[in-house]
Coordinates of C-alpha atoms and ligand atoms in Angstrom, one line a residue:
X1 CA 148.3 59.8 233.7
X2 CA 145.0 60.9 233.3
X3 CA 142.9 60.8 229.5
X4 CA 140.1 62.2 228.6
X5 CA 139.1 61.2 224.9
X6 CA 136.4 60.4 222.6
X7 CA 138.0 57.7 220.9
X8 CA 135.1 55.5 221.0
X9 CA 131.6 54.8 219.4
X10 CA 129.3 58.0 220.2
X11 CA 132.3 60.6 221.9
X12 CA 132.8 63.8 221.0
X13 CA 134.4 66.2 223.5
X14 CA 136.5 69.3 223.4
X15 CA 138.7 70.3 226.0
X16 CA 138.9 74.2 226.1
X17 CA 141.2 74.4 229.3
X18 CA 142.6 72.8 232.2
X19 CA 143.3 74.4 235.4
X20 CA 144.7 71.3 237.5
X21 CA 141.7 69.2 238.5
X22 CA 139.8 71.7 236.6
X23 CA 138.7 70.5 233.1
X24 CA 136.6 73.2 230.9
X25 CA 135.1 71.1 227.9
X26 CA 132.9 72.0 225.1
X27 CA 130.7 69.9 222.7
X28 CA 131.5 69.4 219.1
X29 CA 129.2 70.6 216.7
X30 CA 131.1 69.4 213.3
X31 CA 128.9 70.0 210.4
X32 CA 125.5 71.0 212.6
X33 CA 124.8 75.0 212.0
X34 CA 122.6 75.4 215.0
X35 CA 123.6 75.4 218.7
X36 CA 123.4 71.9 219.4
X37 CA 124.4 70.0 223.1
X38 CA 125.5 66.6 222.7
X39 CA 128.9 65.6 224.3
X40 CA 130.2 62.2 225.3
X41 CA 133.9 61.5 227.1
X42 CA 135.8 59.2 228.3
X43 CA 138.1 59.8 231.9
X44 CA 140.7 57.0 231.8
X45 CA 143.9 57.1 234.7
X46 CA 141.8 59.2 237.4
X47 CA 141.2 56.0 240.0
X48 CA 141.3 58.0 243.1
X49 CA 140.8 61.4 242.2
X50 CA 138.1 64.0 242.1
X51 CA 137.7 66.1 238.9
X52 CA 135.6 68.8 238.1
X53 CA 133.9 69.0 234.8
X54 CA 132.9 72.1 233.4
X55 CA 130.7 72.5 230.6
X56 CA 127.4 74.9 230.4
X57 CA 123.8 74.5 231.5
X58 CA 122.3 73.9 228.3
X59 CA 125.3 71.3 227.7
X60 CA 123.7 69.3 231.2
X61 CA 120.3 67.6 232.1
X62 CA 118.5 67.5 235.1
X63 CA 120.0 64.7 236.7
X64 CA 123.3 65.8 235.4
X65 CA 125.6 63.2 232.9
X66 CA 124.6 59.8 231.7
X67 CA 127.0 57.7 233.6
X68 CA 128.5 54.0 232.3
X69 CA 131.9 51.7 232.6
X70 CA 130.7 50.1 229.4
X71 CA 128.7 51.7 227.5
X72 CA 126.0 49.8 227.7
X73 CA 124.4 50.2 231.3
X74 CA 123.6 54.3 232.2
X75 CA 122.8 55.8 235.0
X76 CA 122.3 59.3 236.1
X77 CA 125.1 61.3 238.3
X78 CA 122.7 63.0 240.1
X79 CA 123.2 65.8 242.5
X80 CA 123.3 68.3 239.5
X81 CA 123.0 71.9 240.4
X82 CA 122.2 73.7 237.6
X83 CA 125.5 75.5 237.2
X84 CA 127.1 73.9 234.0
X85 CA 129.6 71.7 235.9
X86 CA 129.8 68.4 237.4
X87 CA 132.3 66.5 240.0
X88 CA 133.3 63.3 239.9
X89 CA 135.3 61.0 242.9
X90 CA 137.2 57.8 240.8
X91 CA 137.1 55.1 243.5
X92 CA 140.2 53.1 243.4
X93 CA 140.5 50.9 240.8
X94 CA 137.8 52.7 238.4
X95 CA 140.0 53.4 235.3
X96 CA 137.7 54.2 233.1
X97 CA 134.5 55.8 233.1
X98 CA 132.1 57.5 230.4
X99 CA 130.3 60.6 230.6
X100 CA 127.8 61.7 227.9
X101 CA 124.6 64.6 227.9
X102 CA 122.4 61.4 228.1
X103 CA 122.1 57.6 227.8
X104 CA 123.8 56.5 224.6
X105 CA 122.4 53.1 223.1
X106 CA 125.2 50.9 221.7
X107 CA 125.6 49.6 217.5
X108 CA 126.4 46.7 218.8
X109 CA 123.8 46.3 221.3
X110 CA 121.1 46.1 219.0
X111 CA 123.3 43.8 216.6
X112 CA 123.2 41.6 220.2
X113 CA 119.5 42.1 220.5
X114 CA 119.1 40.8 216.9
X115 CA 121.2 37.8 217.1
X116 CA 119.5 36.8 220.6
X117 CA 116.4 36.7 218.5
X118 CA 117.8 34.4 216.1
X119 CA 118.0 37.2 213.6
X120 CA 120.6 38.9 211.6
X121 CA 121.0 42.2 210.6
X122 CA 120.6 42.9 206.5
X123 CA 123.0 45.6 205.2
X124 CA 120.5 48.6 203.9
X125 CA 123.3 50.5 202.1
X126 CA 127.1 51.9 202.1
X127 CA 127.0 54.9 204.1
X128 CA 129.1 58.2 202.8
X129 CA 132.5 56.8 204.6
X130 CA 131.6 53.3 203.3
X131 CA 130.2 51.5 206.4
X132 CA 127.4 49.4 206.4
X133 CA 124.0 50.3 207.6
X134 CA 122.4 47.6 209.6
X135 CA 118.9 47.2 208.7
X136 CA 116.8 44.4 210.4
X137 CA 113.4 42.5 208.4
X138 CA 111.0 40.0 210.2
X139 CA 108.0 38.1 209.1
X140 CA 105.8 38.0 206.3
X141 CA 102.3 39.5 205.7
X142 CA 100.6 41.8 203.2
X143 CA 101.2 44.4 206.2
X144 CA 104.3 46.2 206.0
X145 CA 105.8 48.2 209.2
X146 CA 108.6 50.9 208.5
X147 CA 110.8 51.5 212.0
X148 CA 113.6 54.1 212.2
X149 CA 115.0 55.6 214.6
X150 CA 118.3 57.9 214.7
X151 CA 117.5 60.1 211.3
X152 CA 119.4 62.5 214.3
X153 CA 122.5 60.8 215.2
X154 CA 122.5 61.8 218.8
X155 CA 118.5 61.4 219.6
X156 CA 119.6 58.1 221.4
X157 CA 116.6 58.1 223.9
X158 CA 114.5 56.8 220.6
X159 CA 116.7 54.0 220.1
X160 CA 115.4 52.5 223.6
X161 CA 111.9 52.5 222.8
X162 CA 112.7 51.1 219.5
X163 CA 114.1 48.2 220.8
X164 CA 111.0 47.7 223.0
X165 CA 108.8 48.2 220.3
X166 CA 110.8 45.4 218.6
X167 CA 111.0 43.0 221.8
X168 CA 107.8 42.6 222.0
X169 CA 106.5 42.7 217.8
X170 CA 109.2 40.0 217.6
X171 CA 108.4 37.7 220.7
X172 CA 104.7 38.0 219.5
X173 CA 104.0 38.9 216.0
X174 CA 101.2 41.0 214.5
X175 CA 99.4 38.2 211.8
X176 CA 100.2 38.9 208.1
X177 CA 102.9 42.2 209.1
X178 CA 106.2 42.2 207.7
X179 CA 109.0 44.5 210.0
X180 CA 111.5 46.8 208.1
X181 CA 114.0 48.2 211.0
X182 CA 116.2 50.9 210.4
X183 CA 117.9 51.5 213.7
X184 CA 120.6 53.7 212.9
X185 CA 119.4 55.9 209.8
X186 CA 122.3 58.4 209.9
X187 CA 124.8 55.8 210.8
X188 CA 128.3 57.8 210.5
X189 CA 126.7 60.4 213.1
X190 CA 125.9 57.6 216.1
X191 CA 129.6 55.8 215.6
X192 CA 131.6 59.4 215.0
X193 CA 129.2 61.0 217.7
X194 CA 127.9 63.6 215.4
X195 CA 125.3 66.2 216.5
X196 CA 123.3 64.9 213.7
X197 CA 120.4 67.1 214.1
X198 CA 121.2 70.7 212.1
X199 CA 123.6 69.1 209.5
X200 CA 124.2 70.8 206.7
X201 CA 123.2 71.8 204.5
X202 CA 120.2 69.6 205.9
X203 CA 120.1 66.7 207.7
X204 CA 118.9 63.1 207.2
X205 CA 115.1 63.6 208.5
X206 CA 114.9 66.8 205.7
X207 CA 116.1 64.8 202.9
X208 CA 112.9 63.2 201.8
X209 CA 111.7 66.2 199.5
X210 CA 109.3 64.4 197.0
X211 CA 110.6 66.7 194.1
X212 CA 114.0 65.8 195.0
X213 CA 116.7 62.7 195.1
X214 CA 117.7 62.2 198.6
X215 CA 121.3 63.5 199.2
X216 CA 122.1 60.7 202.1
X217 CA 122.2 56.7 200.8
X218 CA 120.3 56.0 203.3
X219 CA 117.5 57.8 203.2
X220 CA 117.4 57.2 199.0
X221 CA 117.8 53.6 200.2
X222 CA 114.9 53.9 202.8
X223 CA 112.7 55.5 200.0
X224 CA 113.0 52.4 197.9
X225 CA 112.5 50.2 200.8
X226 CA 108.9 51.8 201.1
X227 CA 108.3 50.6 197.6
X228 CA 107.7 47.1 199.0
X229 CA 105.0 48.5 200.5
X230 CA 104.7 51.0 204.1
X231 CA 101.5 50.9 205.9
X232 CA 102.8 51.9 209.1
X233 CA 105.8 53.7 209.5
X234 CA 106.9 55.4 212.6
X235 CA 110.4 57.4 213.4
X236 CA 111.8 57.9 217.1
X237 CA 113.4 60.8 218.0
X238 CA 114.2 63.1 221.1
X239 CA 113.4 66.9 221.2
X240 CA 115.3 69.6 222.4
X241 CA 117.9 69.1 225.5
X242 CA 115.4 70.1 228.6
X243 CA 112.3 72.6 229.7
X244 CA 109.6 74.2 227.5
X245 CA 107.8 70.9 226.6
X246 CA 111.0 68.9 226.5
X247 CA 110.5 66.7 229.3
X248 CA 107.6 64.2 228.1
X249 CA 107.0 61.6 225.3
X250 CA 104.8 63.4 222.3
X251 CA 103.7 62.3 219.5
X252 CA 104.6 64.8 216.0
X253 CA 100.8 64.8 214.1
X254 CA 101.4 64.4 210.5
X255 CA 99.0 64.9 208.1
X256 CA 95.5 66.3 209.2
X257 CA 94.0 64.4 206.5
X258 CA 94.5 61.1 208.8
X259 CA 94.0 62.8 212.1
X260 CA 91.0 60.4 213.7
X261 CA 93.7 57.5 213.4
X262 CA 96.4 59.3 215.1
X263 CA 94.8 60.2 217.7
X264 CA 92.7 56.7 218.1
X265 CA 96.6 55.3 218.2
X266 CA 97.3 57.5 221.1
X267 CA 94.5 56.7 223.1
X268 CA 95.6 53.4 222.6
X269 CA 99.0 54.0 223.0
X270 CA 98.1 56.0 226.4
X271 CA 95.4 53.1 227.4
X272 CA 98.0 50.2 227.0
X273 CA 100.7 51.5 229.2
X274 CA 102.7 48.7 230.5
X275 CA 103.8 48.4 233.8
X276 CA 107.2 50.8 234.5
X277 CA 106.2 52.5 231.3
X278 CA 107.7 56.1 230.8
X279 CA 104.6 58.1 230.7
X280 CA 102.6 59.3 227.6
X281 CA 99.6 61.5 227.8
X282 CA 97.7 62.3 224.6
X283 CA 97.1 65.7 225.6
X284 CA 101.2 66.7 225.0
X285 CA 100.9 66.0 221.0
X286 CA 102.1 68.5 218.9
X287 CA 99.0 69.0 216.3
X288 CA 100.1 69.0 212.7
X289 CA 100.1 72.9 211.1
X290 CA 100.8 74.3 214.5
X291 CA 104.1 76.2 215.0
X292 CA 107.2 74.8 213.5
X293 CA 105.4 71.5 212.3
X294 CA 104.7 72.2 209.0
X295 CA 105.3 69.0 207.3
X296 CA 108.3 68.9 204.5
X297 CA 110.8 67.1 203.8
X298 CA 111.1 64.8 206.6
X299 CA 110.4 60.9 206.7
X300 CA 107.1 60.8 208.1
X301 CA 105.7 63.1 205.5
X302 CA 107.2 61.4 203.1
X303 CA 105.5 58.2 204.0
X304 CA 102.2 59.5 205.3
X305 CA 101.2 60.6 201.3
X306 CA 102.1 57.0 199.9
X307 CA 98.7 55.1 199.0
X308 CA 98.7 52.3 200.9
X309 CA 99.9 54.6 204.1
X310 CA 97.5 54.2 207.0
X311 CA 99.2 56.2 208.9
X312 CA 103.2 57.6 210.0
X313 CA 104.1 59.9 212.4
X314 CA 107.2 60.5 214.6
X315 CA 107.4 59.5 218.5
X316 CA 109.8 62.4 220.6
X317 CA 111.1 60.8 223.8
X318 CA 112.4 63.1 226.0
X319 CA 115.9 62.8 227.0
X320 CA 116.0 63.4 230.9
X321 CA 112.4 63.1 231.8
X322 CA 110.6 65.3 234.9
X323 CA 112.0 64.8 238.6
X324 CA 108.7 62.1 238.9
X325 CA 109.3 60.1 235.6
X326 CA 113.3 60.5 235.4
X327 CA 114.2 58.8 232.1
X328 CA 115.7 55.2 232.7
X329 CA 116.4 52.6 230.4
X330 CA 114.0 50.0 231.5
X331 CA 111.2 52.8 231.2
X332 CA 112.0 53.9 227.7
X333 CA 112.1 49.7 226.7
X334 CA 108.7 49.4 228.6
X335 CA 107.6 52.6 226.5
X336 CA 108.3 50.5 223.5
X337 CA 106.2 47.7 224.6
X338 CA 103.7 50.0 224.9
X339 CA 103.4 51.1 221.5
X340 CA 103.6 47.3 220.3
X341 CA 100.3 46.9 222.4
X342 CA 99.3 49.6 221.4
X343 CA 99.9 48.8 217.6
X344 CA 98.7 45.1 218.2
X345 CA 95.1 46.6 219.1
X346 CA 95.3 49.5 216.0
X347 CA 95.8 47.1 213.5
X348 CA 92.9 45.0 214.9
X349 CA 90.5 47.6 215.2
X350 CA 91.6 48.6 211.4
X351 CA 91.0 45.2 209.8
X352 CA 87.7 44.9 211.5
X353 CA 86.6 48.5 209.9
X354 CA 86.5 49.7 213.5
X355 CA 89.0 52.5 213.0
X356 CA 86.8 56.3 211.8
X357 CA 87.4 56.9 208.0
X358 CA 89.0 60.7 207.4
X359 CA 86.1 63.1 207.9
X360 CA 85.2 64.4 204.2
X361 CA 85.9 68.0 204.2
X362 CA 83.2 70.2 202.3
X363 CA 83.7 73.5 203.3
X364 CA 81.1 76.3 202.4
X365 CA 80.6 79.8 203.7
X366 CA 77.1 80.8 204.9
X367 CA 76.2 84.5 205.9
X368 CA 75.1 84.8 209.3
X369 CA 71.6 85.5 210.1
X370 CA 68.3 84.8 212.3
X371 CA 68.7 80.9 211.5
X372 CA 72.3 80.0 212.3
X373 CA 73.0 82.9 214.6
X374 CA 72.9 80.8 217.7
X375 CA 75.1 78.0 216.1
X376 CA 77.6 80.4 215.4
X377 CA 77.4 82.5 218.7
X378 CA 78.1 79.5 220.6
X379 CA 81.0 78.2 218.4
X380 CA 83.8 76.6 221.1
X381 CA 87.0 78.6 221.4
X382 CA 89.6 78.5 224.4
X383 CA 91.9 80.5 222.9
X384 CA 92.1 84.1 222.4
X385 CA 94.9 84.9 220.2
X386 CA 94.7 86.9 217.4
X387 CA 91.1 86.9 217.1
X388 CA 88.4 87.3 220.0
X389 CA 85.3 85.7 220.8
X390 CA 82.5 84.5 218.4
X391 CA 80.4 87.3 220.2
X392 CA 83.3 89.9 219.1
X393 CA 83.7 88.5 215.8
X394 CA 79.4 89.1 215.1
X395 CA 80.0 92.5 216.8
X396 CA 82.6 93.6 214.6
X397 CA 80.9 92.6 211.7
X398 CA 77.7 94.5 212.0
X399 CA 79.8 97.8 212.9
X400 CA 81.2 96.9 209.9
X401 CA 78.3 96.3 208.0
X402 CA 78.3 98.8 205.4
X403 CA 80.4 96.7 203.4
X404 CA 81.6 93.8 204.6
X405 CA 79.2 90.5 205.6
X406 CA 79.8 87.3 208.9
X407 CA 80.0 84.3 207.6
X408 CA 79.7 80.9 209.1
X409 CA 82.1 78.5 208.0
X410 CA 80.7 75.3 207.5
X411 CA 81.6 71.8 206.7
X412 CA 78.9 69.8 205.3
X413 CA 75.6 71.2 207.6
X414 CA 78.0 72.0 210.7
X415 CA 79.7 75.6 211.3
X416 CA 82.6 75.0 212.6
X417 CA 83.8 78.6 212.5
X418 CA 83.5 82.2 211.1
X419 CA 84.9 85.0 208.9
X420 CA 84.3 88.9 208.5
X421 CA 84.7 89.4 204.1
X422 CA 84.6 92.8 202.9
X423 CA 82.1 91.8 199.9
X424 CA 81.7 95.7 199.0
X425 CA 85.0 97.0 198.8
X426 CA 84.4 101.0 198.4
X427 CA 86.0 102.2 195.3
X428 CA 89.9 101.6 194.8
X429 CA 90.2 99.1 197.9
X430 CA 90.4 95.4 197.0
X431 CA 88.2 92.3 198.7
X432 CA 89.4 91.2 202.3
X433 CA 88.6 89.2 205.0
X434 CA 89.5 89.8 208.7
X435 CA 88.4 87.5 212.3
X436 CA 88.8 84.0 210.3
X437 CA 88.6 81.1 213.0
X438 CA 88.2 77.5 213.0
X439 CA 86.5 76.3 216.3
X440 CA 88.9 74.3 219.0
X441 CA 87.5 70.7 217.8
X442 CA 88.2 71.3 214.0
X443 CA 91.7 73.0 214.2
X444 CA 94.6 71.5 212.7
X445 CA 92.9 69.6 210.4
X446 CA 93.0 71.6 207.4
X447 CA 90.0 73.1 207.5
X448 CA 91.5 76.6 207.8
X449 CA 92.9 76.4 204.5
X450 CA 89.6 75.1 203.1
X451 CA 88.0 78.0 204.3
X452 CA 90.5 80.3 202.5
X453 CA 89.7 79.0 199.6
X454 CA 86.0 79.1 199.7
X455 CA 86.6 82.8 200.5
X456 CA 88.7 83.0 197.1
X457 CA 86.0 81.5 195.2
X458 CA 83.4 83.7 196.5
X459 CA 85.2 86.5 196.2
X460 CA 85.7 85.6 192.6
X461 CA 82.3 84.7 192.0
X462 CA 81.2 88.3 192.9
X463 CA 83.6 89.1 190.4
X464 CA 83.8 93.4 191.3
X465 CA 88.3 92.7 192.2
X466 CA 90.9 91.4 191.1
X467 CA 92.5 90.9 194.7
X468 CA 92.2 90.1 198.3
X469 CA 94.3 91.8 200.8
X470 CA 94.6 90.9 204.2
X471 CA 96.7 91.7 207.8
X472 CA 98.6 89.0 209.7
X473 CA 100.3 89.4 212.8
X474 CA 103.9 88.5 212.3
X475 CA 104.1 86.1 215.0
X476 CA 100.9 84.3 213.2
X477 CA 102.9 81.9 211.4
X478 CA 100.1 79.1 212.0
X479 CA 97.9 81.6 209.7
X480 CA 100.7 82.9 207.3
X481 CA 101.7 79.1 206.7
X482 CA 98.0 78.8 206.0
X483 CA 98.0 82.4 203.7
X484 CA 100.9 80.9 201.5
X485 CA 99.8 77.9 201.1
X486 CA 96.6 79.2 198.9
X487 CA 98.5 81.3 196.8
X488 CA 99.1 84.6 198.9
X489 CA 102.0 86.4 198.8
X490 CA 103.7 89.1 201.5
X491 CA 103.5 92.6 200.7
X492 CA 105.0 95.1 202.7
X493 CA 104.2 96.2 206.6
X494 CA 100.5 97.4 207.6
X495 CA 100.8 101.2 208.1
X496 CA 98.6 101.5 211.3
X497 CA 101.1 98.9 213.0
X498 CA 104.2 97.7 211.7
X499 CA 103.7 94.3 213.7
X500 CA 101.2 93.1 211.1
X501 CA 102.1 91.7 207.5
X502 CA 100.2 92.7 204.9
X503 CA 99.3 89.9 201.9
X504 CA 97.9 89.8 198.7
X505 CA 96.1 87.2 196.1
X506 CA 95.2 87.7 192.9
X507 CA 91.8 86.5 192.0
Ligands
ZN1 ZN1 114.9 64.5 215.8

């Protein structure tokens, strides 16, 4: 009698239809609002046969399912073909087998991981159906490093590198660091195989508004945790299924205020690779205040504004990899060990005063003319979008020049970008500005919004309006995030094209 199930720690399966040795299944999304795609089964009673599994392509990875007898050793299927299905030949004798979207990582493993370490695991809190959250503390030191991974119950490629990170902290410690672990932060998801990711009405790595109590015990008990002190905290994850960026290690950037030491940590983090490492390559970060990263409520944000915070971010591992770095277990543990070495150095380089302080942002706006000209012509951009080339931008200021002005955007004696400001407004039109850019070196760093409001104050200063009024391209959201955040607000459509968002400030 065959059985598939997911009556064990990390299933979840639905079985749609069966058509003889024909099984169509579908994932379980339980409380998760978006399209999610993790699954995990369990075949038991099919010794001998050949079954086909049919699920969809975003449901499968590139090496098709994570395959295991016990849950703890995966391996790939392999031989996927893209079509949303998968077949399977039970040798005699192979009563059970697991299946799962990727490589699930064991409770108990790292409970086993712990205690061959001489270590036990610390309860961190009850979690909503009353289990307890393991939470794991080692050494002593005025140095304290936060560790989580899981905040999405089925990002389980995270909880590899994790436990490589803490191999090789524990077999060689840091001097004066104290670990905090929590492995499993949304607990109830990895043991009832939740999605995790998408809960709602938000999920664990959203429930660290400042304003607001944390909803989840464990992240209210992780919050108090960080009161002992968290100068280092990181958060593993996994991103999206597969393709589009999917397929490496990145590192989230997290508060352009500490950008120099995040990416002085990846350099070392990309410089340190240990042998078998899974790859990491600095140039796949996702820059802070670029697309959807605009830090909220999640853990790293959280963390990164405590004082004594040098610095937090969040590591995505891939799930499946790319058909040259296929994800394995021993790579993602070697990834880990990576990062320790990479730490190990950090924390050196920071104690010694090596590490570069925040640059001090002092942003002032300087008209263009005979002496900065040059400076400004030459300003470095790759990118197009949205606004053309420094020679455009002076170009389209002086055709404008009858009331509007170029400025150079400086930050102490260096431009670092430019803006066209309508300083003459003709009678009944408010201030604007038009062509704002911050060159390729300084973006993501805040100075955009710096600039905006050095524009505010000069426009106030002139003192002729009591607005500003400007155009955004709707898919802008980089620059509307930017808008927002100094006190704009949307106001209707632009009539020459319906594409751009009009805003407004008041002075
Ligand atoms: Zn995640």
């Amino acid at each position: 009698m065959i059985r598939i199930h997911s009556d064990f720690t990390g299933g979840n399966i639905r079985i749609l239809q069966q058509n003889g040795k024909d099984y169509v299944l579908q994932n379980d999304l339980r409380t998760t609002v978006e399209d999610w795609f993790y699954w995990a089964f369990c075949v038991e009673g099919a010794a001998g046969e050949t079954l086909r599994f049919e699920l969809r392509d975003n449901r499968i990875g590139h090496y098709g399912p994570a395959v295991s007898h016990d849950l703890r050793a995966w391996t790939w299927l392999g031989g996927y073909t893209g079509d949303g299905s998968f077949t399977y030949t039970f040798a005699d004798g192979e009563d059970k087998v697991y299946f799962a979207h990727s490589m699930l990582y064991h409770p108990d493993r790292f409970a086993e991981f712990a205690a061959a370490r001489g270590l036990a695991c610390g309860e961190l809190c009850k979690s909503r159906k009353g289990r307890s959250v393991p939470c794991l503390t080692a050494g002593e030191g005025g140095t304290r490093i936060l560790l989580t991974a899981r905040h999405h119950a089925c990002e389980s490629t995270g909880s590899f590198v994790l436990e490589g990170l803490l191999d090789s902290l524990l077999a060689e410690p840091i001097p004066d660091t104290q670990l905090f672990a929590v492995p499993f932060v949304d607990y109830d998801g990895v043991v009832d195989g939740d999605q995790g990711k998408g809960r709602w009405p938000y999920d664990h790595n959203r429930d660290y508004a400042p304003e607001k109590e944390s909803i989840y015990p464990e992240c209210a008990a992780i919050r108090k945790a960080a009161e002992a002190g968290c100068h280092y905290a990181f958060d593993f994850h996994a991103p999206c299924h597969k393709n589009g960026g999917n397929d490496v290690a990145f590192i989230i950037h997290m508060n352009p205020d500490k950008e120099e030491r995040i990416l002085r940590f990846g350099q070392l983090l990309e410089a340190n690779l240990q042998p078998g490492s899974f790859p990491y390559r600095q140039k796949n970060d996702y820059p802070a205040e670029y697309g959807w990263n605009h830090g909220a409520a999640q853990f790293t944000n959280y963390m990164t504004r405590r004082p004594e915070n040098e610095m937090a971010f969040t590591l995505e591992t891939c799930y499946f990899g790319d058909p040259s770095h296929p994800v394995t277990e021993e790579g993602l543990l070697a990834l880990g060990r990576s990062w320790a070495a990479a730490l190990r150095r950090y924390i050196t380089e920071q104690r010694e005063g090596r590490i570069p302080q925040p640059e001090k942002r002092q942003v002032t706006l300087r008209e263009v003319d005979a002496a900065n000209f040059d400076a400004c012509r030459d300003l470095r951009r790759v990118g197009k979008r949205f606004v053309g080339q420094p020679e455009a931008v002076l170009a389209e200021g002086y055709m404008y020049r009858e009331n509007s002005r170029v400025y150079g955007i400086y930050n102490g004696d260096r431009v670092i970008g430019m803006v066209i400001a309508r300083v003459e407004p003709k009678e009944g039109k408010p201030y604007a500005f038009t062509d704002l850019f911050i060159s390729d070196p300084y973006l993501n760093r805040g100075f955009g919004t710096a600039a905006v409001e050095a524009l505010l104050e000069l426009f106030r200063a002139l003192g002729k309006r009591d607005r500003v009024e400007i155009q955004v391209h709707e898919t802008n959201s980089a620059a509307i995030h930017v808008y927002e955040k100094t006190g704009f607000e949307k106001n209707g459509r632009a009539e020459w094209n319906k594409t751009f968002i009009v805003m407004e400030a008041k002075l």
